[in-house]
mmCIF file with all atom_site columns, C-alpha atoms in Angstrom:
data_model
loop_
_atom_site.group_PDB
_atom_site.id
_atom_site.type_symbol
_atom_site.label_atom_id
_atom_site.label_alt_id
_atom_site.label_comp_id
_atom_site.label_asym_id
_atom_site.label_entity_id
_atom_site.label_seq_id
_atom_site.pdbx_PDB_ins_code
_atom_site.Cartn_x
_atom_site.Cartn_y
_atom_site.Cartn_z
_atom_site.occupancy
_atom_site.B_iso_or_equiv
_atom_site.pdbx_formal_charge
_atom_site.auth_seq_id
_atom_site.auth_comp_id
_atom_site.auth_asym_id
_atom_site.auth_atom_id
_atom_site.pdbx_PDB_model_num
ATOM 1   C CA . UNK A 1 1   ? -6.548  -6.382  -7.249  1.00 0.00 ? 695 UNK A CA 1
ATOM 2   C CA . UNK A 1 2   ? -6.235  -2.766  -8.774  1.00 0.00 ? 696 UNK A CA 1
ATOM 3   C CA . UNK A 1 3   ? -2.559  -2.042  -10.643 1.00 0.00 ? 697 UNK A CA 1
ATOM 4   C CA . UNK A 1 4   ? -2.672  0.852   -10.937 1.00 0.00 ? 698 UNK A CA 1
ATOM 5   C CA . UNK A 1 5   ? 0.343   2.840   -8.375  1.00 0.00 ? 699 UNK A CA 1
ATOM 6   C CA . UNK A 1 6   ? 1.748   6.171   -7.214  1.00 0.00 ? 700 UNK A CA 1
ATOM 7   C CA . UNK A 1 7   ? 5.381   6.387   -8.934  1.00 0.00 ? 701 UNK A CA 1
ATOM 8   C CA . UNK A 1 8   ? 6.274   7.396   -5.406  1.00 0.00 ? 702 UNK A CA 1
ATOM 9   C CA . UNK A 1 9   ? 4.895   4.168   -4.405  1.00 0.00 ? 703 UNK A CA 1
ATOM 10  C CA . UNK A 1 10  ? 6.179   2.704   -7.662  1.00 0.00 ? 704 UNK A CA 1
ATOM 11  C CA . UNK A 1 11  ? 10.383  3.852   -6.761  1.00 0.00 ? 705 UNK A CA 1
ATOM 12  C CA . UNK A 1 12  ? 9.722   2.236   -2.336  1.00 0.00 ? 706 UNK A CA 1
ATOM 13  C CA . UNK A 1 13  ? 8.367   -1.194  -3.809  1.00 0.00 ? 707 UNK A CA 1
ATOM 14  C CA . UNK A 1 14  ? 11.309  -0.761  -6.867  1.00 0.00 ? 708 UNK A CA 1
ATOM 15  C CA . UNK A 1 15  ? 14.091  -0.094  -3.589  1.00 0.00 ? 709 UNK A CA 1
ATOM 16  C CA . UNK A 1 16  ? 12.362  -2.646  -0.633  1.00 0.00 ? 710 UNK A CA 1
ATOM 17  C CA . UNK A 1 17  ? 13.047  -5.600  -3.653  1.00 0.00 ? 711 UNK A CA 1
ATOM 18  C CA . UNK A 1 18  ? 17.054  -4.313  -4.321  1.00 0.00 ? 712 UNK A CA 1
ATOM 19  C CA . UNK A 1 19  ? 17.101  -4.284  -1.311  1.00 0.00 ? 713 UNK A CA 1
ATOM 20  C CA . UNK A 1 20  ? 16.491  -7.615  -0.335  1.00 0.00 ? 714 UNK A CA 1
ATOM 21  C CA . UNK A 1 21  ? 18.239  -8.634  -3.549  1.00 0.00 ? 715 UNK A CA 1
ATOM 22  C CA . UNK A 1 22  ? 21.229  -7.059  -2.730  1.00 0.00 ? 716 UNK A CA 1
ATOM 23  C CA . UNK A 1 23  ? 21.452  -6.768  1.001   1.00 0.00 ? 717 UNK A CA 1
ATOM 24  C CA . UNK A 1 24  ? 18.743  -8.436  2.360   1.00 0.00 ? 718 UNK A CA 1
ATOM 25  C CA . UNK A 1 25  ? 19.604  -11.664 0.999   1.00 0.00 ? 719 UNK A CA 1
ATOM 26  C CA . UNK A 1 26  ? 23.591  -12.586 0.601   1.00 0.00 ? 720 UNK A CA 1
ATOM 27  C CA . UNK A 1 27  ? 23.662  -10.944 4.406   1.00 0.00 ? 721 UNK A CA 1
ATOM 28  C CA . UNK A 1 28  ? 21.217  -13.724 5.591   1.00 0.00 ? 722 UNK A CA 1
ATOM 29  C CA . UNK A 1 29  ? 22.779  -17.142 3.023   1.00 0.00 ? 723 UNK A CA 1
ATOM 30  C CA . UNK A 1 30  ? 26.280  -16.278 4.129   1.00 0.00 ? 724 UNK A CA 1
ATOM 31  C CA . UNK A 1 31  ? 25.517  -15.938 7.592   1.00 0.00 ? 725 UNK A CA 1
ATOM 32  C CA . UNK A 1 32  ? 23.807  -19.912 6.742   1.00 0.00 ? 726 UNK A CA 1
ATOM 33  C CA . UNK A 1 33  ? 26.594  -20.888 5.103   1.00 0.00 ? 727 UNK A CA 1
ATOM 34  C CA . UNK A 1 34  ? 28.469  -19.748 8.105   1.00 0.00 ? 728 UNK A CA 1
ATOM 35  C CA . UNK A 1 35  ? 25.944  -22.187 10.017  1.00 0.00 ? 729 UNK A CA 1
ATOM 36  C CA . UNK A 1 36  ? 26.145  -24.346 8.463   1.00 0.00 ? 730 UNK A CA 1
ATOM 37  C CA . UNK A 1 37  ? 30.017  -24.958 8.037   1.00 0.00 ? 731 UNK A CA 1
ATOM 38  C CA . UNK A 1 38  ? 30.107  -24.696 12.485  1.00 0.00 ? 732 UNK A CA 1
ATOM 39  C CA . UNK A 1 39  ? 29.166  -29.057 11.924  1.00 0.00 ? 733 UNK A CA 1
ATOM 40  C CA . UNK A 1 40  ? 25.340  -30.175 13.017  1.00 0.00 ? 734 UNK A CA 1
ATOM 41  C CA . UNK A 1 41  ? 22.504  -28.314 11.530  1.00 0.00 ? 735 UNK A CA 1
ATOM 42  C CA . UNK A 1 42  ? 19.933  -29.541 13.833  1.00 0.00 ? 736 UNK A CA 1
ATOM 43  C CA . UNK A 1 43  ? 20.660  -28.027 16.730  1.00 0.00 ? 737 UNK A CA 1
ATOM 44  C CA . UNK A 1 44  ? 22.020  -25.093 15.301  1.00 0.00 ? 738 UNK A CA 1
ATOM 45  C CA . UNK A 1 45  ? 19.612  -22.073 16.038  1.00 0.00 ? 739 UNK A CA 1
ATOM 46  C CA . UNK A 1 46  ? 21.497  -19.891 13.597  1.00 0.00 ? 740 UNK A CA 1
ATOM 47  C CA . UNK A 1 47  ? 21.061  -22.531 10.942  1.00 0.00 ? 741 UNK A CA 1
ATOM 48  C CA . UNK A 1 48  ? 17.363  -22.584 11.698  1.00 0.00 ? 742 UNK A CA 1
ATOM 49  C CA . UNK A 1 49  ? 15.934  -19.418 11.865  1.00 0.00 ? 743 UNK A CA 1
ATOM 50  C CA . UNK A 1 50  ? 18.841  -18.061 8.680   1.00 0.00 ? 744 UNK A CA 1
ATOM 51  C CA . UNK A 1 51  ? 16.816  -20.666 6.754   1.00 0.00 ? 745 UNK A CA 1
ATOM 52  C CA . UNK A 1 52  ? 13.705  -19.583 7.711   1.00 0.00 ? 746 UNK A CA 1
ATOM 53  C CA . UNK A 1 53  ? 14.678  -15.961 7.304   1.00 0.00 ? 747 UNK A CA 1
ATOM 54  C CA . UNK A 1 54  ? 15.589  -16.673 3.383   1.00 0.00 ? 748 UNK A CA 1
ATOM 55  C CA . UNK A 1 55  ? 12.590  -18.524 3.294   1.00 0.00 ? 749 UNK A CA 1
ATOM 56  C CA . UNK A 1 56  ? 10.591  -15.320 4.642   1.00 0.00 ? 750 UNK A CA 1
ATOM 57  C CA . UNK A 1 57  ? 12.914  -12.906 2.069   1.00 0.00 ? 751 UNK A CA 1
ATOM 58  C CA . UNK A 1 58  ? 12.445  -15.212 -1.363  1.00 0.00 ? 752 UNK A CA 1
ATOM 59  C CA . UNK A 1 59  ? 8.768   -15.637 -0.588  1.00 0.00 ? 753 UNK A CA 1
ATOM 60  C CA . UNK A 1 60  ? 8.352   -11.478 -0.857  1.00 0.00 ? 754 UNK A CA 1
ATOM 61  C CA . UNK A 1 61  ? 10.903  -11.262 -3.309  1.00 0.00 ? 755 UNK A CA 1
ATOM 62  C CA . UNK A 1 62  ? 8.501   -13.506 -5.504  1.00 0.00 ? 756 UNK A CA 1
ATOM 63  C CA . UNK A 1 63  ? 5.745   -10.847 -4.686  1.00 0.00 ? 757 UNK A CA 1
ATOM 64  C CA . UNK A 1 64  ? 7.895   -8.378  -5.074  1.00 0.00 ? 758 UNK A CA 1
ATOM 65  C CA . UNK A 1 65  ? 8.421   -9.788  -8.505  1.00 0.00 ? 759 UNK A CA 1
ATOM 66  C CA . UNK A 1 66  ? 5.414   -10.342 -9.326  1.00 0.00 ? 760 UNK A CA 1
ATOM 67  C CA . UNK A 1 67  ? 3.790   -7.318  -8.414  1.00 0.00 ? 761 UNK A CA 1
ATOM 68  C CA . UNK A 1 68  ? 5.722   -4.627  -10.058 1.00 0.00 ? 762 UNK A CA 1
ATOM 69  C CA . UNK A 1 69  ? 5.691   -6.531  -13.134 1.00 0.00 ? 763 UNK A CA 1
ATOM 70  C CA . UNK A 1 70  ? 1.601   -6.318  -13.713 1.00 0.00 ? 764 UNK A CA 1
ATOM 71  C CA . UNK A 1 71  ? 1.656   -1.845  -11.610 1.00 0.00 ? 765 UNK A CA 1
ATOM 72  C CA . UNK A 1 72  ? 1.472   0.931   -13.775 1.00 0.00 ? 766 UNK A CA 1
ATOM 73  C CA . UNK A 1 73  ? 2.315   3.971   -11.992 1.00 0.00 ? 767 UNK A CA 1
ATOM 74  C CA . UNK A 1 74  ? -0.337  6.570   -12.565 1.00 0.00 ? 768 UNK A CA 1
ATOM 75  C CA . UNK A 1 75  ? -0.489  10.355  -10.902 1.00 0.00 ? 769 UNK A CA 1
ATOM 76  C CA . UNK A 1 76  ? -3.784  12.327  -9.849  1.00 0.00 ? 770 UNK A CA 1
ATOM 77  C CA . UNK A 1 77  ? -5.131  14.424  -12.947 1.00 0.00 ? 771 UNK A CA 1
ATOM 78  C CA . UNK A 1 78  ? -4.529  17.856  -12.169 1.00 0.00 ? 772 UNK A CA 1
ATOM 79  C CA . UNK A 1 79  ? -7.283  19.937  -11.961 1.00 0.00 ? 773 UNK A CA 1
ATOM 80  C CA . UNK A 1 80  ? -9.531  16.701  -11.209 1.00 0.00 ? 774 UNK A CA 1
ATOM 81  C CA . UNK A 1 81  ? -13.410 17.522  -11.271 1.00 0.00 ? 775 UNK A CA 1
ATOM 82  C CA . UNK A 1 82  ? -13.816 14.140  -10.066 1.00 0.00 ? 776 UNK A CA 1
ATOM 83  C CA . UNK A 1 83  ? -13.330 11.275  -7.875  1.00 0.00 ? 777 UNK A CA 1
ATOM 84  C CA . UNK A 1 84  ? -10.099 9.849   -9.637  1.00 0.00 ? 778 UNK A CA 1
ATOM 85  C CA . UNK A 1 85  ? -7.392  7.830   -9.037  1.00 0.00 ? 779 UNK A CA 1
ATOM 86  C CA . UNK A 1 86  ? -4.539  10.173  -6.923  1.00 0.00 ? 780 UNK A CA 1
ATOM 87  C CA . UNK A 1 87  ? -6.928  12.969  -6.140  1.00 0.00 ? 781 UNK A CA 1
ATOM 88  C CA . UNK A 1 88  ? -6.812  13.856  -2.387  1.00 0.00 ? 782 UNK A CA 1
ATOM 89  C CA . UNK A 1 89  ? -11.146 14.091  -1.209  1.00 0.00 ? 783 UNK A CA 1
ATOM 90  C CA . UNK A 1 90  ? -12.488 15.853  1.453   1.00 0.00 ? 784 UNK A CA 1
ATOM 91  C CA . UNK A 1 91  ? -15.767 14.713  3.102   1.00 0.00 ? 785 UNK A CA 1
ATOM 92  C CA . UNK A 1 92  ? -17.564 15.296  5.684   1.00 0.00 ? 786 UNK A CA 1
ATOM 93  C CA . UNK A 1 93  ? -20.246 13.176  7.447   1.00 0.00 ? 787 UNK A CA 1
ATOM 94  C CA . UNK A 1 94  ? -24.189 13.620  8.873   1.00 0.00 ? 788 UNK A CA 1
ATOM 95  C CA . UNK A 1 95  ? -23.079 14.752  12.302  1.00 0.00 ? 789 UNK A CA 1
ATOM 96  C CA . UNK A 1 96  ? -20.797 17.028  10.575  1.00 0.00 ? 790 UNK A CA 1
ATOM 97  C CA . UNK A 1 97  ? -16.375 14.931  11.331  1.00 0.00 ? 791 UNK A CA 1
ATOM 98  C CA . UNK A 1 98  ? -14.884 16.120  8.015   1.00 0.00 ? 792 UNK A CA 1
ATOM 99  C CA . UNK A 1 99  ? -12.499 13.416  6.732   1.00 0.00 ? 793 UNK A CA 1
ATOM 100 C CA . UNK A 1 100 ? -9.812  13.525  4.312   1.00 0.00 ? 794 UNK A CA 1
ATOM 101 C CA . UNK A 1 101 ? -8.032  10.729  2.315   1.00 0.00 ? 795 UNK A CA 1
ATOM 102 C CA . UNK A 1 102 ? -5.968  9.796   -0.918  1.00 0.00 ? 796 UNK A CA 1
ATOM 103 C CA . UNK A 1 103 ? -7.220  6.967   -3.492  1.00 0.00 ? 797 UNK A CA 1
ATOM 104 C CA . UNK A 1 104 ? -4.541  4.820   -4.142  1.00 0.00 ? 798 UNK A CA 1
ATOM 105 C CA . UNK A 1 105 ? -3.842  1.630   -4.806  1.00 0.00 ? 799 UNK A CA 1
ATOM 106 C CA . UNK A 1 106 ? -3.772  -1.479  -2.542  1.00 0.00 ? 800 UNK A CA 1
ATOM 107 C CA . UNK A 1 107 ? 0.547   -1.716  -2.596  1.00 0.00 ? 801 UNK A CA 1
ATOM 108 C CA . UNK A 1 108 ? 0.952   1.818   -0.513  1.00 0.00 ? 802 UNK A CA 1
ATOM 109 C CA . UNK A 1 109 ? -2.338  2.271   1.278   1.00 0.00 ? 803 UNK A CA 1
ATOM 110 C CA . UNK A 1 110 ? -1.525  3.915   4.432   1.00 0.00 ? 804 UNK A CA 1
ATOM 111 C CA . UNK A 1 111 ? -4.714  5.043   6.265   1.00 0.00 ? 805 UNK A CA 1
ATOM 112 C CA . UNK A 1 112 ? -2.656  6.641   9.134   1.00 0.00 ? 806 UNK A CA 1
ATOM 113 C CA . UNK A 1 113 ? -0.953  8.677   6.391   1.00 0.00 ? 807 UNK A CA 1
ATOM 114 C CA . UNK A 1 114 ? -4.523  9.356   4.745   1.00 0.00 ? 808 UNK A CA 1
ATOM 115 C CA . UNK A 1 115 ? -4.046  7.313   2.103   1.00 0.00 ? 809 UNK A CA 1
ATOM 116 C CA . UNK A 1 116 ? -6.275  4.318   1.001   1.00 0.00 ? 810 UNK A CA 1
ATOM 117 C CA . UNK A 1 117 ? -7.487  2.121   -1.307  1.00 0.00 ? 811 UNK A CA 1
ATOM 118 C CA . UNK A 1 118 ? -9.391  2.624   -4.161  1.00 0.00 ? 812 UNK A CA 1
ATOM 119 C CA . UNK A 1 119 ? -10.521 -1.221  -3.960  1.00 0.00 ? 813 UNK A CA 1
ATOM 120 C CA . UNK A 1 120 ? -11.441 -0.618  -0.290  1.00 0.00 ? 814 UNK A CA 1
ATOM 121 C CA . UNK A 1 121 ? -15.530 -0.498  -0.119  1.00 0.00 ? 815 UNK A CA 1
ATOM 122 C CA . UNK A 1 122 ? -15.278 3.881   0.842   1.00 0.00 ? 816 UNK A CA 1
ATOM 123 C CA . UNK A 1 123 ? -12.312 4.335   -2.028  1.00 0.00 ? 817 UNK A CA 1
ATOM 124 C CA . UNK A 1 124 ? -15.154 2.070   -4.381  1.00 0.00 ? 818 UNK A CA 1
ATOM 125 C CA . UNK A 1 125 ? -17.782 3.999   -2.823  1.00 0.00 ? 819 UNK A CA 1
ATOM 126 C CA . UNK A 1 126 ? -15.954 7.977   -3.495  1.00 0.00 ? 820 UNK A CA 1
ATOM 127 C CA . UNK A 1 127 ? -14.966 6.546   -7.039  1.00 0.00 ? 821 UNK A CA 1
ATOM 128 C CA . UNK A 1 128 ? -15.887 8.790   -9.895  1.00 0.00 ? 822 UNK A CA 1
ATOM 129 C CA . UNK A 1 129 ? -18.073 11.056  -7.065  1.00 0.00 ? 823 UNK A CA 1
ATOM 130 C CA . UNK A 1 130 ? -18.596 14.921  -7.996  1.00 0.00 ? 824 UNK A CA 1
ATOM 131 C CA . UNK A 1 131 ? -18.212 17.467  -5.812  1.00 0.00 ? 825 UNK A CA 1
ATOM 132 C CA . UNK A 1 132 ? -21.527 18.571  -3.406  1.00 0.00 ? 826 UNK A CA 1
ATOM 133 C CA . UNK A 1 133 ? -22.229 14.317  -4.103  1.00 0.00 ? 827 UNK A CA 1
ATOM 134 C CA . UNK A 1 134 ? -24.073 12.482  -1.901  1.00 0.00 ? 828 UNK A CA 1
ATOM 135 C CA . UNK A 1 135 ? -22.387 9.444   -1.012  1.00 0.00 ? 829 UNK A CA 1
ATOM 136 C CA . UNK A 1 136 ? -23.285 6.773   0.698   1.00 0.00 ? 830 UNK A CA 1
ATOM 137 C CA . UNK A 1 137 ? -20.413 4.002   2.029   1.00 0.00 ? 831 UNK A CA 1
ATOM 138 C CA . UNK A 1 138 ? -21.768 0.581   3.009   1.00 0.00 ? 832 UNK A CA 1
ATOM 139 C CA . UNK A 1 139 ? -20.572 -0.685  6.758   1.00 0.00 ? 833 UNK A CA 1
ATOM 140 C CA . UNK A 1 140 ? -20.767 -3.787  8.390   1.00 0.00 ? 834 UNK A CA 1
ATOM 141 C CA . UNK A 1 141 ? -22.208 -1.773  11.547  1.00 0.00 ? 835 UNK A CA 1
ATOM 142 C CA . UNK A 1 142 ? -24.641 -0.158  9.256   1.00 0.00 ? 836 UNK A CA 1
ATOM 143 C CA . UNK A 1 143 ? -24.539 2.192   6.321   1.00 0.00 ? 837 UNK A CA 1
ATOM 144 C CA . UNK A 1 144 ? -22.693 5.991   6.638   1.00 0.00 ? 838 UNK A CA 1
ATOM 145 C CA . UNK A 1 145 ? -24.165 8.860   4.366   1.00 0.00 ? 839 UNK A CA 1
ATOM 146 C CA . UNK A 1 146 ? -21.284 11.456  3.957   1.00 0.00 ? 840 UNK A CA 1
ATOM 147 C CA . UNK A 1 147 ? -20.842 14.559  1.558   1.00 0.00 ? 841 UNK A CA 1
ATOM 148 C CA . UNK A 1 148 ? -17.519 14.903  -1.173  1.00 0.00 ? 842 UNK A CA 1
ATOM 149 C CA . UNK A 1 149 ? -16.656 19.059  0.256   1.00 0.00 ? 843 UNK A CA 1
ATOM 150 C CA . UNK A 1 150 ? -13.127 19.405  -2.058  1.00 0.00 ? 844 UNK A CA 1
ATOM 151 C CA . UNK A 1 151 ? -11.845 17.092  -4.744  1.00 0.00 ? 845 UNK A CA 1
ATOM 152 C CA . UNK A 1 152 ? -8.142  17.996  -4.913  1.00 0.00 ? 846 UNK A CA 1
ATOM 153 C CA . UNK A 1 153 ? -4.804  16.453  -6.403  1.00 0.00 ? 847 UNK A CA 1
ATOM 154 C CA . UNK A 1 154 ? -2.605  17.321  -3.248  1.00 0.00 ? 848 UNK A CA 1
ATOM 155 C CA . UNK A 1 155 ? -3.105  17.006  -0.611  1.00 0.00 ? 849 UNK A CA 1
ATOM 156 C CA . UNK A 1 156 ? -5.211  20.666  1.316   1.00 0.00 ? 850 UNK A CA 1
ATOM 157 C CA . UNK A 1 157 ? -3.520  21.826  3.926   1.00 0.00 ? 851 UNK A CA 1
ATOM 158 C CA . UNK A 1 158 ? -4.362  21.131  6.854   1.00 0.00 ? 852 UNK A CA 1
ATOM 159 C CA . UNK A 1 159 ? -6.612  18.947  5.926   1.00 0.00 ? 853 UNK A CA 1
ATOM 160 C CA . UNK A 1 160 ? -8.277  16.928  8.919   1.00 0.00 ? 854 UNK A CA 1
ATOM 161 C CA . UNK A 1 161 ? -7.653  12.420  8.646   1.00 0.00 ? 855 UNK A CA 1
#
């Protein structure tokens, strides 16, 4: 798994970590403590749910903590000549359908926003390619040949997804 992340993505993960640690976890701990004070814990739904939620939060905090130690912020080159981390890539398939994606780290991908992981099969196929290159994307339902039509440091206006 790649340890690169955009500065915005890093801030989002740090904010999530701090929210869980400083706001959410103390609130749940207080709720569990209050529920435990009521007596019989075996039939206390609030206590049982609170303990379950606390385990989920702790698991997420542990994951975020370990990832934040490894992540390295990176920005796309100002005028990219080839596809690299952070670049927006527009490509056209054999049927003339255009798509535009930004290559980001695995911790911040969101296909609905046009952000795909550089570790994904599409990301790996596009990496290090240049404008007008023919790229074969290997997929379970068959290979797809695409042609790179644009590489940019910023999302092109009105870019297709």
